[in-house]
Amino acid sequence: MLEKREFYINGQWVAPAKANDYAVIDPSTEEPCAVISLGGQEDTDKAVAAAKAALPGWMATSPAERIALLEKLLEVYKTRAEDLAKAMSTEMGAPIEMSRASQVGAGTWHLSNFIKAAKEFHFEAPLGDHAPNDRIIREAVGVAALITPWNWPMNQITLKVGAAVVAGCTMVLKPSEESPIDAMIFAELMHEAGFPKGVFNLVNGDGVGVGSQLSAHEDVDMVSFTGSTRAGTAISKNAADTLKKVHLELGGKGANIIFADADEKAVKRGVMHMMQNTGQSCNAPSRMLVEASIYDKTVEEAGEVASKITVGPASEEGRHIGPVVNEVQFNKIQDLIQKGIDEGARLVAGGTGRPDGLNRGFFVKPTVFADVTPDMTIAREEIFGPVLSIMKFDTEEQAVEIANDTVYGLTNYVQSSDGTRRNRLARRLRSGMVEMNGQGRAAGSPFGGMKRSGNGREGGIYGIEDFTEIKAVSGWAAE
């Protein structure tokens, strides 16, 4: 069992001020796989102080210097890919093959994209031809608290750290206590890459402790948080007294609208996307909206696809799905599946209980419900598990109305061969992202949502902008 009772502060590993041990559970076995220490106020204060002290020097570095360090980080990141993959597979249950390709790969992708975006980013620019002596300067926000989730650990850490590095912010990372091992490896990578002392700091802790301390801290200038809408609301309230910048990437309840003219792979693609990462993605297409004329055959196909998805331990090779992250999440999903049954949805595949042959571990059956109505609990709450709800619509107008009838607004999906209709829906759907016909977002495309899915954007130039303040300067002298 791994034991790591230290935090990375001011360029070195230091013991916590007070012992507060926490067991990290392997969700495939329900056994502890690591013991860490959760930080307290003194640890948080030390990390913030280190970041604050390093800020002036780090802000004064040139973008070229910061880009060079990011390039070095990408180099050392690749050398530890297998360590990162095994860590995430063990601590949060991503099957090892998926962990190598997608979980680790997400970090490589984002760091590479930030390097490209940074080289094109304008930190200083003229206001316009009408004002030759005015300049717009983008300056680092300052000390940034980065609070990341367990479901896509390296995806979120690199999205935040990469943008903060380019912008010239110093930072304190608090990873999820459910997935701290990969974050501690990442701290080792930051150290090996040669970042100056205090630029990057890591303190393990839970949301009530270190998370709340960071969001309320008077020397923290920005909080970038990814997680539940409930926690995002609490962070916003906690940060209000200091009026710090708060960037939130929160929950979702994505609609996947499938029209009769959708391509033949649309249904299978939608089911598999929903089940990826065991349904533990905020942008999962959890509501499949199907045009009435193809509804019955779509339901049949979706059930067949889901029934063929295998479930197994994260350590095993293969293209199966793993467990959900912990017992709390397992019980929540079981309750919501039962709620779907009780409220009259038709169970097409899966259901309550563990899959056959798995009597230990937080494994959930890939589940598909049909005949779901917009008022049902499973149509409204974010389940965060491998559960798909299929709903029927008659007209395009009705499809848009159902899709937008949610407090969330992260990602929606459209499947249709009619380009004019796709464009029309893209404008009408109330979400920060719309993906159509299985085409993913390109490098540098901004990730983020509307409504209770949060605010701000991550990735590429848009992500860098979120870690900067805009300064307007008049009377600029020609150089």
Coordinates of C-alpha atoms in Angstrom, one line a residue:
M1 CA 0.0 0.0 0.0
L2 CA 1.3 3.5 -0.9
E3 CA 1.7 5.9 1.9
K4 CA 2.2 9.6 1.2
R5 CA 1.8 11.9 4.1
E6 CA 3.5 14.9 2.6
F7 CA 2.6 18.0 0.7
Y8 CA 4.5 19.8 -2.1
I9 CA 5.0 23.3 -0.9
N10 CA 7.6 25.9 -2.0
G11 CA 9.6 23.4 -4.1
Q12 CA 9.9 20.6 -1.6
W13 CA 7.9 17.8 0.1
V14 CA 7.0 18.7 3.6
A15 CA 5.1 16.9 6.4
P16 CA 1.6 18.1 7.3
A17 CA 1.3 20.3 10.4
K18 CA -0.9 17.7 12.0
A19 CA -1.5 14.0 11.2
N20 CA -4.9 13.5 9.7
D21 CA -4.8 10.2 7.8
Y22 CA -7.2 9.2 5.0
A23 CA -7.4 5.8 3.3
V24 CA -7.9 5.9 -0.4
I25 CA -10.0 2.9 -1.5
D26 CA -9.5 0.9 -4.7
P27 CA -13.1 0.7 -6.0
S28 CA -12.5 -2.6 -7.8
T29 CA -11.6 -4.4 -4.5
E30 CA -13.1 -2.1 -1.8
E31 CA -9.6 -2.4 -0.1
P32 CA -7.3 0.5 0.8
C33 CA -4.7 1.2 -1.8
A34 CA -3.1 4.3 -0.3
V35 CA -3.0 6.3 2.9
I36 CA -2.5 10.1 2.6
S37 CA -2.8 13.0 5.0
L38 CA -5.5 15.6 4.7
G39 CA -4.3 19.1 5.2
G40 CA -5.4 21.7 7.8
Q41 CA -5.5 25.5 7.9
E42 CA -1.7 25.7 8.7
D43 CA -0.9 23.6 5.6
T44 CA -3.2 25.7 3.4
D45 CA -1.7 28.9 4.7
K46 CA 1.9 27.7 4.0
A47 CA 1.0 26.8 0.5
V48 CA -0.8 30.1 -0.2
A49 CA 2.1 32.0 1.3
A50 CA 4.6 30.2 -0.9
A51 CA 2.5 31.0 -4.0
K52 CA 2.1 34.6 -3.0
A53 CA 5.8 35.0 -2.4
A54 CA 6.7 33.5 -5.8
L55 CA 4.1 35.5 -7.7
P56 CA 6.1 38.7 -8.5
G57 CA 9.1 36.9 -9.9
W58 CA 6.9 34.4 -11.9
M59 CA 4.7 37.1 -13.4
A60 CA 7.9 38.9 -14.5
T61 CA 9.1 36.0 -16.6
S62 CA 8.6 36.2 -20.3
P63 CA 6.0 34.1 -22.0
A64 CA 8.8 32.3 -23.8
E65 CA 10.3 31.2 -20.5
R66 CA 7.0 29.9 -19.3
I67 CA 6.4 28.1 -22.6
A68 CA 9.8 26.4 -22.4
L69 CA 9.0 25.1 -18.9
L70 CA 5.6 23.8 -20.2
E71 CA 7.4 22.0 -23.0
K72 CA 9.8 20.4 -20.5
L73 CA 6.8 19.4 -18.4
L74 CA 5.3 17.6 -21.4
E75 CA 8.5 15.7 -21.9
V76 CA 8.7 14.4 -18.4
Y77 CA 4.9 13.8 -18.3
K78 CA 5.4 11.3 -21.2
T79 CA 8.1 9.4 -19.2
R80 CA 5.7 8.8 -16.3
A81 CA 2.7 7.8 -18.5
E82 CA 2.5 4.3 -17.1
D83 CA 2.8 5.4 -13.5
L84 CA 0.0 7.9 -14.0
A85 CA -2.2 5.3 -15.8
K86 CA -1.7 2.7 -13.0
A87 CA -2.4 5.3 -10.3
M88 CA -5.7 6.5 -11.9
S89 CA -6.8 2.9 -12.6
T90 CA -6.2 1.9 -9.0
E91 CA -7.6 4.9 -7.2
M92 CA -10.7 5.8 -9.3
G93 CA -11.4 2.7 -11.3
A94 CA -10.6 3.5 -14.9
P95 CA -9.8 0.3 -16.7
I96 CA -6.0 0.2 -17.3
E97 CA -6.3 0.3 -21.1
M98 CA -8.7 3.2 -21.0
S99 CA -6.5 4.9 -18.4
R100 CA -3.5 4.7 -20.6
A101 CA -5.2 5.9 -23.7
S102 CA -7.8 8.4 -22.5
Q103 CA -7.0 9.4 -18.9
V104 CA -3.3 9.9 -19.4
G105 CA -3.8 10.9 -23.1
A106 CA -6.0 13.8 -22.0
G107 CA -3.1 15.4 -20.2
T108 CA -0.7 15.0 -23.1
W109 CA -3.4 16.5 -25.4
H110 CA -4.0 19.6 -23.2
L111 CA -0.4 20.3 -22.5
S112 CA 0.4 20.1 -26.2
N113 CA -2.5 22.4 -27.0
F114 CA -1.5 25.0 -24.4
I115 CA 2.0 25.1 -25.8
K116 CA 0.6 25.9 -29.2
A117 CA -2.0 28.4 -27.9
A118 CA 0.6 30.1 -25.8
K119 CA 2.8 30.8 -28.8
E120 CA -0.2 32.6 -30.4
F121 CA -1.5 34.4 -27.3
H122 CA -1.3 38.2 -27.3
F123 CA -0.4 39.5 -23.8
E124 CA -0.2 43.0 -25.1
A125 CA -2.2 44.5 -28.1
P126 CA -3.3 47.9 -29.4
L127 CA -6.8 48.9 -28.5
G128 CA -7.4 49.8 -32.2
D129 CA -6.3 52.1 -35.0
H130 CA -8.4 54.9 -33.5
A131 CA -6.3 54.9 -30.3
P132 CA -2.6 54.5 -31.1
N133 CA -1.5 55.3 -27.5
D134 CA -3.8 52.8 -25.8
R135 CA -2.8 49.2 -25.0
I136 CA -4.7 46.3 -23.6
I137 CA -2.5 44.1 -21.4
R138 CA -3.5 40.7 -20.2
E139 CA -1.9 40.1 -16.8
A140 CA -2.0 37.1 -14.5
V141 CA -4.9 37.0 -12.0
G142 CA -2.4 36.1 -9.2
V143 CA -2.5 33.2 -6.8
A144 CA -4.9 30.6 -8.2
A145 CA -6.5 27.8 -6.2
L146 CA -7.1 24.7 -8.4
I147 CA -9.6 22.2 -7.0
T148 CA -9.9 19.2 -9.2
P149 CA -12.2 16.1 -9.3
W150 CA -11.6 12.4 -9.3
N151 CA -13.4 11.3 -12.6
W152 CA -10.9 12.7 -15.1
P153 CA -7.9 13.6 -12.9
M154 CA -5.2 14.4 -15.4
N155 CA -7.6 16.0 -17.8
Q156 CA -8.6 18.6 -15.2
I157 CA -5.2 19.1 -13.6
T158 CA -3.5 19.8 -16.9
L159 CA -6.4 22.0 -18.1
K160 CA -5.9 24.2 -15.0
V161 CA -2.2 24.0 -14.5
G162 CA -1.3 24.5 -18.2
A163 CA -3.5 27.7 -18.4
A164 CA -2.2 29.1 -15.1
V165 CA 1.5 28.5 -16.2
V166 CA 1.0 30.3 -19.5
A167 CA -0.8 33.2 -17.8
G168 CA 1.9 33.7 -15.2
C169 CA -0.2 32.6 -12.2
T170 CA 1.2 30.8 -9.2
M171 CA -1.0 28.1 -7.8
V172 CA -2.1 25.7 -5.1
L173 CA -3.6 22.4 -6.3
K174 CA -6.1 20.5 -4.1
P175 CA -6.9 17.3 -5.9
S176 CA -9.8 15.1 -4.9
E177 CA -9.1 13.0 -1.9
E178 CA -10.5 10.1 -4.0
S179 CA -7.7 10.4 -6.6
P180 CA -4.6 11.9 -5.0
I181 CA -1.9 9.5 -6.2
D182 CA -1.8 10.8 -9.7
A183 CA -1.7 14.4 -8.5
M184 CA 1.3 13.6 -6.3
I185 CA 3.1 12.1 -9.3
F186 CA 2.2 15.3 -11.2
A187 CA 3.9 17.4 -8.5
E188 CA 7.0 15.3 -9.0
L189 CA 6.8 16.1 -12.7
M190 CA 6.5 19.8 -12.0
H191 CA 9.6 19.6 -9.8
E192 CA 11.6 17.6 -12.4
A193 CA 10.6 20.1 -15.1
G194 CA 12.3 22.9 -13.1
F195 CA 9.5 25.2 -12.1
P196 CA 10.7 27.9 -9.6
K197 CA 9.9 27.3 -6.0
G198 CA 6.4 28.3 -5.0
V199 CA 5.0 28.5 -8.5
F200 CA 3.2 25.1 -8.0
N201 CA 2.1 23.8 -4.6
L202 CA 0.0 20.8 -3.7
V203 CA -2.0 20.2 -0.5
N204 CA -4.2 17.1 -0.2
G205 CA -7.5 17.6 1.6
D206 CA -11.3 17.3 1.3
G207 CA -13.7 20.0 0.2
V208 CA -14.9 20.9 3.7
G209 CA -11.3 21.4 4.8
V210 CA -8.7 22.6 2.4
G211 CA -11.2 23.3 -0.3
S212 CA -13.2 25.7 1.9
Q213 CA -9.9 27.2 3.3
L214 CA -8.7 28.0 -0.2
S215 CA -11.9 29.4 -1.5
A216 CA -12.2 31.8 1.4
H217 CA -8.5 32.7 1.7
E218 CA -7.8 36.4 1.4
D219 CA -4.5 35.8 -0.4
V220 CA -6.1 33.6 -3.1
D221 CA -7.1 35.7 -6.1
M222 CA -8.9 33.0 -8.1
V223 CA -10.6 29.7 -7.6
S224 CA -10.8 27.3 -10.5
F225 CA -13.1 24.4 -9.5
T226 CA -14.4 21.3 -11.3
G227 CA -16.9 19.1 -9.6
S228 CA -20.6 19.0 -8.6
T229 CA -23.0 21.9 -8.8
R230 CA -23.7 21.6 -5.1
A231 CA -20.0 22.1 -4.3
G232 CA -19.6 24.9 -6.8
T233 CA -22.4 26.8 -5.1
A234 CA -20.7 26.4 -1.8
I235 CA -17.4 27.6 -3.2
S236 CA -19.1 30.6 -4.7
K237 CA -20.6 31.6 -1.4
N238 CA -17.4 31.0 0.4
A239 CA -15.4 33.1 -2.0
A240 CA -17.9 36.0 -2.0
D241 CA -16.5 37.9 1.0
T242 CA -13.1 38.3 -0.8
L243 CA -14.7 39.0 -4.2
K244 CA -12.1 36.7 -5.9
K245 CA -12.6 35.4 -9.4
V246 CA -14.4 32.0 -9.4
H247 CA -14.3 29.7 -12.4
L248 CA -16.7 26.7 -12.3
E249 CA -16.9 23.6 -14.4
L250 CA -19.9 21.7 -12.9
G251 CA -22.5 19.1 -13.7
G252 CA -24.5 18.2 -16.8
K253 CA -27.5 16.4 -18.1
G254 CA -26.7 16.3 -21.9
A255 CA -29.4 15.6 -24.5
N256 CA -28.5 13.5 -27.5
I257 CA -31.1 14.3 -30.2
I258 CA -31.4 11.5 -32.7
F259 CA -33.4 12.2 -35.8
A260 CA -34.8 9.7 -38.3
D261 CA -32.1 10.7 -40.8
A262 CA -29.2 10.0 -38.4
D263 CA -26.3 7.8 -39.6
E264 CA -26.5 4.1 -38.9
K265 CA -23.9 4.3 -36.1
A266 CA -25.6 7.1 -34.2
V267 CA -27.4 4.9 -31.6
K268 CA -24.4 2.7 -30.8
R269 CA -22.2 5.7 -30.6
G270 CA -24.5 7.4 -28.2
V271 CA -24.8 4.4 -25.9
M272 CA -21.0 3.8 -25.9
H273 CA -20.3 7.5 -25.2
M274 CA -22.7 7.4 -22.3
M275 CA -21.0 4.3 -20.8
Q276 CA -17.5 5.6 -21.2
N277 CA -15.6 6.1 -17.9
T278 CA -18.6 4.2 -16.4
G279 CA -20.8 7.1 -17.0
Q280 CA -18.8 9.4 -14.8
S281 CA -18.4 12.4 -17.1
C282 CA -20.2 15.7 -16.7
N283 CA -20.6 15.9 -20.5
A284 CA -22.1 12.4 -20.8
P285 CA -25.1 12.2 -23.3
S286 CA -27.4 10.8 -20.6
R287 CA -30.7 11.7 -22.2
M288 CA -31.2 10.1 -25.6
L289 CA -34.1 12.0 -27.4
V290 CA -35.4 9.9 -30.3
E291 CA -37.7 10.9 -33.2
A292 CA -41.0 8.9 -32.9
S293 CA -40.7 7.1 -36.3
I294 CA -37.4 5.3 -35.3
Y295 CA -38.1 5.2 -31.5
D296 CA -38.9 1.4 -31.2
K297 CA -36.0 0.2 -33.2
T298 CA -33.7 2.7 -31.4
V299 CA -34.7 1.4 -28.0
E300 CA -34.1 -2.2 -29.1
E301 CA -30.7 -1.4 -30.5
A302 CA -29.7 0.6 -27.4
G303 CA -30.6 -2.2 -25.2
E304 CA -28.6 -4.7 -27.3
V305 CA -25.6 -2.5 -27.3
A306 CA -25.7 -2.0 -23.5
S307 CA -26.2 -5.7 -22.8
K308 CA -22.9 -6.4 -24.7
I309 CA -20.8 -4.0 -22.6
T310 CA -18.7 -6.0 -20.2
V311 CA -17.9 -4.9 -16.6
G312 CA -14.7 -5.9 -14.7
P313 CA -11.9 -4.9 -12.4
A314 CA -9.9 -1.8 -13.5
S315 CA -6.6 -3.8 -13.4
E316 CA -7.6 -6.2 -16.1
E317 CA -6.7 -5.5 -19.7
G318 CA -9.5 -5.1 -22.2
R319 CA -12.3 -2.7 -23.3
H320 CA -14.7 -3.2 -20.5
I321 CA -16.0 -0.6 -18.0
G322 CA -14.8 -0.5 -14.5
P323 CA -16.4 0.3 -11.1
V324 CA -17.8 3.6 -10.0
V325 CA -15.5 5.5 -7.7
N326 CA -16.9 4.7 -4.2
E327 CA -19.6 3.3 -2.1
V328 CA -21.5 6.5 -1.7
Q329 CA -21.7 6.9 -5.5
F330 CA -22.6 3.2 -5.9
N331 CA -25.5 3.5 -3.5
K332 CA -26.7 6.8 -5.1
I333 CA -26.8 5.1 -8.6
Q334 CA -28.6 2.1 -7.2
D335 CA -31.2 4.3 -5.6
L336 CA -31.7 6.3 -8.9
I337 CA -32.1 3.1 -10.9
Q338 CA -34.7 1.9 -8.5
K339 CA -36.4 5.3 -8.7
G340 CA -36.6 5.0 -12.4
I341 CA -38.3 1.6 -12.1
D342 CA -40.7 2.9 -9.4
E343 CA -41.6 6.0 -11.4
G344 CA -42.7 3.9 -14.5
A345 CA -39.7 4.0 -16.8
R346 CA -39.3 0.8 -18.9
L347 CA -36.1 -1.1 -18.0
V348 CA -34.5 -2.2 -21.3
A349 CA -31.1 -3.3 -20.0
G350 CA -29.2 -3.6 -16.7
G351 CA -31.0 -2.7 -13.5
T352 CA -30.1 -2.7 -9.8
G353 CA -27.4 -4.8 -8.2
R354 CA -23.9 -5.8 -9.3
P355 CA -23.3 -7.6 -12.7
D356 CA -23.2 -11.4 -12.6
G357 CA -19.9 -12.7 -11.2
L358 CA -19.0 -9.6 -9.4
N359 CA -19.9 -9.7 -5.7
R360 CA -17.3 -7.2 -4.5
G361 CA -16.3 -3.8 -5.8
F362 CA -18.5 -0.9 -6.8
F363 CA -19.7 -2.3 -10.1
V364 CA -22.9 -1.2 -11.8
K365 CA -24.8 -2.8 -14.6
P366 CA -24.9 -0.8 -17.8
T367 CA -28.5 0.3 -17.6
V368 CA -30.9 1.6 -20.3
F369 CA -34.4 3.0 -19.6
A370 CA -37.0 3.7 -22.2
D371 CA -40.3 5.6 -22.1
V372 CA -38.8 8.2 -19.8
T373 CA -40.7 11.4 -19.4
P374 CA -39.2 14.8 -18.6
D375 CA -40.7 14.9 -15.1
M376 CA -39.0 11.7 -14.0
T377 CA -36.1 11.9 -11.5
I378 CA -33.7 10.0 -13.8
A379 CA -34.5 12.6 -16.5
R380 CA -33.7 15.5 -14.2
E381 CA -30.9 14.5 -11.9
E382 CA -27.3 13.9 -12.8
I383 CA -26.8 10.3 -12.1
F384 CA -23.0 10.1 -12.8
G385 CA -23.1 6.4 -13.6
P386 CA -23.8 4.1 -16.6
V387 CA -27.5 4.9 -16.9
L388 CA -29.1 6.1 -20.1
S389 CA -32.6 7.5 -20.3
I390 CA -34.4 7.3 -23.7
M391 CA -37.2 9.8 -24.5
K392 CA -39.5 10.2 -27.5
F393 CA -40.2 13.4 -29.5
D394 CA -42.5 14.1 -32.4
T395 CA -41.1 17.4 -33.8
E396 CA -37.9 19.4 -33.8
E397 CA -39.5 22.0 -31.7
Q398 CA -40.5 19.4 -29.0
A399 CA -36.9 18.0 -29.1
V400 CA -35.4 21.4 -28.4
E401 CA -37.9 22.1 -25.6
I402 CA -37.1 18.8 -23.9
A403 CA -33.4 19.2 -24.3
N404 CA -33.4 22.7 -22.8
D405 CA -35.8 21.7 -20.0
T406 CA -32.9 21.3 -17.4
V407 CA -31.0 23.4 -14.9
Y408 CA -27.8 22.2 -16.6
G409 CA -26.3 23.5 -19.8
L410 CA -22.9 21.8 -20.5
T411 CA -23.0 19.6 -23.7
N412 CA -25.8 18.7 -26.1
Y413 CA -25.5 16.4 -29.1
V414 CA -27.3 16.3 -32.5
Q415 CA -27.5 13.4 -34.9
S416 CA -28.9 14.2 -38.4
S417 CA -27.8 14.3 -42.0
D418 CA -29.5 17.6 -42.5
G419 CA -26.8 20.3 -42.2
T420 CA -29.3 23.1 -42.1
R421 CA -31.2 21.5 -39.2
R422 CA -27.9 20.8 -37.3
N423 CA -26.9 24.4 -37.6
R424 CA -30.3 25.6 -36.5
L425 CA -30.3 23.3 -33.4
A426 CA -26.7 24.3 -32.5
R427 CA -28.0 27.9 -32.2
R428 CA -31.1 27.0 -30.2
L429 CA -29.7 24.5 -27.7
R430 CA -28.8 26.2 -24.4
S431 CA -25.4 24.6 -23.7
G432 CA -21.8 25.7 -23.8
M433 CA -21.0 23.0 -26.3
V434 CA -22.9 21.2 -29.0
E435 CA -21.3 18.2 -30.8
M436 CA -22.9 16.8 -33.9
N437 CA -22.7 13.5 -35.8
G438 CA -20.0 12.1 -33.6
Q439 CA -17.5 14.8 -34.4
G440 CA -15.5 15.8 -31.3
R441 CA -14.3 19.3 -30.5
A442 CA -11.0 20.3 -32.1
A443 CA -7.8 21.3 -30.3
G444 CA -8.2 24.6 -28.5
S445 CA -12.0 24.4 -28.5
P446 CA -13.3 25.9 -25.2
F447 CA -14.8 23.5 -22.6
G448 CA -17.5 24.9 -20.4
G449 CA -21.2 25.4 -19.8
M450 CA -24.2 27.6 -19.1
K451 CA -26.7 27.8 -16.3
R452 CA -25.9 25.5 -13.4
S453 CA -23.1 23.8 -15.4
G454 CA -20.9 26.7 -14.4
N455 CA -19.1 29.6 -15.9
G456 CA -15.7 30.2 -17.6
R457 CA -14.0 28.1 -20.3
E458 CA -11.1 25.7 -20.3
G459 CA -8.7 24.8 -23.0
G460 CA -6.6 26.7 -25.5
I461 CA -6.6 30.4 -25.8
Y462 CA -10.0 30.6 -24.0
G463 CA -8.6 28.8 -21.0
I464 CA -5.5 31.1 -20.8
E465 CA -7.8 34.1 -20.9
D466 CA -9.7 32.9 -17.8
F467 CA -6.5 33.1 -15.8
T468 CA -5.8 36.7 -16.8
E469 CA -7.1 40.1 -15.9
I470 CA -7.5 42.8 -18.5
K471 CA -5.6 46.0 -18.0
A472 CA -6.3 49.1 -20.1
V473 CA -3.4 51.5 -20.5
S474 CA -3.5 55.0 -22.1
G475 CA -0.6 57.2 -22.9
W476 CA 1.5 54.2 -24.1
A477 CA 4.9 55.3 -25.4
A478 CA 6.2 54.1 -28.7
E479 CA 9.0 51.5 -28.3

